[in-house]
Amino acid sequence: RNSGLPRQPGSMATSLLPPAPLPVDGGSSAQGLLALLEEENPALKGHALQQLYHVVDQYWAEVANEVPLIEELSEDPTFEHRHLAAAVASRCFFHLEEYNDALRLALGAGRYFDVAASSSSRTAAENQFVDTLVAKCIDEY
């Protein structure tokens, strides 16, 4: 079916993986993104995790149902986005007030858990997350 608009090479792939966070099911659910975690394609899983990272503080209760899968991805040394998976799972455990698990995963999240970043460059939720886990780390170690 021809819409009369010129097609550009690669335009379909570009439209499937936008760089900015997507609205999640009209802004009311993370279910669509969570469903992508079941896909075989690692790029789709990575895309879902990227989007979930931006909305996990809002939809953590939904994401919590998939934490075992996300945690499994974070432990897979062949999965390119394992640090991102660790970051998403860590944020979810943080909201569940499971601080030991949140800290364990945050320490495996690489650049996604940057305690050296200026607090003015982070959101209030990110500051609370980092401050709480740093305090937990000091208490534990």
PDB file of N, CA and C in Angstrom, residues 9 16 18-20 24 30-31 34 37 44 47 54 62 65 74 76 83 95 105 110 128 130 136 139-140:
ATOM      1  N   PRO A   9      15.353   4.865   3.053  1.00  0.00           N
ATOM      2  CA  PRO A   9      15.978   3.630   3.503  1.00  0.00           C
ATOM      3  C   PRO A   9      16.227   3.683   5.008  1.00  0.00           C
ATOM      4  N   LEU A  16      11.369   2.069  14.921  1.00  0.00           N
ATOM      5  CA  LEU A  16      11.206   1.046  15.947  1.00  0.00           C
ATOM      6  C   LEU A  16      12.019   1.332  17.195  1.00  0.00           C
ATOM      7  N   PRO A  18      13.281   4.530  18.880  1.00  0.00           N
ATOM      8  CA  PRO A  18      13.493   5.966  19.070  1.00  0.00           C
ATOM      9  C   PRO A  18      14.478   6.234  20.202  1.00  0.00           C
ATOM     10  N   PRO A  19      15.232   7.320  20.105  1.00  0.00           N
ATOM     11  CA  PRO A  19      16.237   7.612  21.120  1.00  0.00           C
ATOM     12  C   PRO A  19      15.654   8.126  22.435  1.00  0.00           C
ATOM     13  N   ALA A  20      14.513   8.764  22.388  1.00  0.00           N
ATOM     14  CA  ALA A  20      13.936   9.354  23.603  1.00  0.00           C
ATOM     15  C   ALA A  20      12.961   8.369  24.240  1.00  0.00           C
ATOM     16  N   VAL A  24       4.489   5.222  27.702  1.00  0.00           N
ATOM     17  CA  VAL A  24       4.278   3.817  28.026  1.00  0.00           C
ATOM     18  C   VAL A  24       2.785   3.546  28.031  1.00  0.00           C
ATOM     19  N   ALA A  30       3.469  -0.032  32.149  1.00  0.00           N
ATOM     20  CA  ALA A  30       4.752  -0.454  31.584  1.00  0.00           C
ATOM     21  C   ALA A  30       4.630  -1.832  30.949  1.00  0.00           C
ATOM     22  N   GLN A  31       3.421  -2.361  30.819  1.00  0.00           N
ATOM     23  CA  GLN A  31       3.220  -3.729  30.345  1.00  0.00           C
ATOM     24  C   GLN A  31       3.792  -3.975  28.952  1.00  0.00           C
ATOM     25  N   LEU A  34       7.500  -4.360  29.333  1.00  0.00           N
ATOM     26  CA  LEU A  34       7.810  -5.597  30.049  1.00  0.00           C
ATOM     27  C   LEU A  34       7.635  -6.805  29.141  1.00  0.00           C
ATOM     28  N   LEU A  37      10.658  -7.888  27.132  1.00  0.00           N
ATOM     29  CA  LEU A  37      11.719  -8.630  27.816  1.00  0.00           C
ATOM     30  C   LEU A  37      11.628 -10.125  27.542  1.00  0.00           C
ATOM     31  N   LEU A  44      15.908  -5.930  21.238  1.00  0.00           N
ATOM     32  CA  LEU A  44      14.582  -5.555  21.750  1.00  0.00           C
ATOM     33  C   LEU A  44      14.578  -5.528  23.271  1.00  0.00           C
ATOM     34  N   HIS A  47      16.353  -2.413  24.291  1.00  0.00           N
ATOM     35  CA  HIS A  47      15.484  -1.249  24.077  1.00  0.00           C
ATOM     36  C   HIS A  47      14.450  -1.142  25.197  1.00  0.00           C
ATOM     37  N   HIS A  54      13.925   4.717  32.318  1.00  0.00           N
ATOM     38  CA  HIS A  54      13.375   6.078  32.414  1.00  0.00           C
ATOM     39  C   HIS A  54      12.063   6.139  33.188  1.00  0.00           C
ATOM     40  N   GLU A  62       4.681  -2.421  38.815  1.00  0.00           N
ATOM     41  CA  GLU A  62       4.510  -3.315  37.667  1.00  0.00           C
ATOM     42  C   GLU A  62       5.817  -4.016  37.330  1.00  0.00           C
ATOM     43  N   ASN A  65       7.022  -7.302  39.174  1.00  0.00           N
ATOM     44  CA  ASN A  65       6.581  -8.636  38.756  1.00  0.00           C
ATOM     45  C   ASN A  65       7.583  -9.316  37.836  1.00  0.00           C
ATOM     46  N   SER A  74      20.650  -9.435  34.099  1.00  0.00           N
ATOM     47  CA  SER A  74      21.796  -8.712  34.668  1.00  0.00           C
ATOM     48  C   SER A  74      22.948  -9.653  35.012  1.00  0.00           C
ATOM     49  N   ASP A  76      23.702 -12.377  33.165  1.00  0.00           N
ATOM     50  CA  ASP A  76      24.144 -13.059  31.947  1.00  0.00           C
ATOM     51  C   ASP A  76      25.339 -12.317  31.351  1.00  0.00           C
ATOM     52  N   HIS A  83      24.349  -4.371  32.511  1.00  0.00           N
ATOM     53  CA  HIS A  83      24.469  -3.291  33.499  1.00  0.00           C
ATOM     54  C   HIS A  83      23.165  -2.500  33.600  1.00  0.00           C
ATOM     55  N   HIS A  95      12.596   0.635  45.614  1.00  0.00           N
ATOM     56  CA  HIS A  95      11.207   1.022  45.898  1.00  0.00           C
ATOM     57  C   HIS A  95      10.491  -0.019  46.755  1.00  0.00           C
ATOM     58  N   LEU A 105      22.726  -5.074  43.307  1.00  0.00           N
ATOM     59  CA  LEU A 105      22.525  -4.841  41.878  1.00  0.00           C
ATOM     60  C   LEU A 105      23.090  -3.496  41.434  1.00  0.00           C
ATOM     61  N   GLY A 110      27.422  -0.732  36.832  1.00  0.00           N
ATOM     62  CA  GLY A 110      28.407   0.054  36.092  1.00  0.00           C
ATOM     63  C   GLY A 110      28.100   1.534  36.103  1.00  0.00           C
ATOM     64  N   GLN A 128      17.846  10.581  46.064  1.00  0.00           N
ATOM     65  CA  GLN A 128      17.377   9.762  47.181  1.00  0.00           C
ATOM     66  C   GLN A 128      17.892   8.330  47.037  1.00  0.00           C
ATOM     67  N   VAL A 130      20.622   7.233  45.344  1.00  0.00           N
ATOM     68  CA  VAL A 130      22.070   7.190  45.572  1.00  0.00           C
ATOM     69  C   VAL A 130      22.391   7.404  47.045  1.00  0.00           C
ATOM     70  N   LYS A 136      23.548   2.804  53.043  1.00  0.00           N
ATOM     71  CA  LYS A 136      23.458   1.356  53.260  1.00  0.00           C
ATOM     72  C   LYS A 136      24.834   0.715  53.103  1.00  0.00           C
ATOM     73  N   ASP A 139      26.869   1.459  56.170  1.00  0.00           N
ATOM     74  CA  ASP A 139      26.399   0.614  57.275  1.00  0.00           C
ATOM     75  C   ASP A 139      26.902  -0.820  57.140  1.00  0.00           C
ATOM     76  N   GLU A 140      26.883  -1.346  55.922  1.00  0.00           N
ATOM     77  CA  GLU A 140      27.259  -2.741  55.685  1.00  0.00           C
ATOM     78  C   GLU A 140      28.760  -2.962  55.713  1.00  0.00           C
TER      79      GLU A 140
END
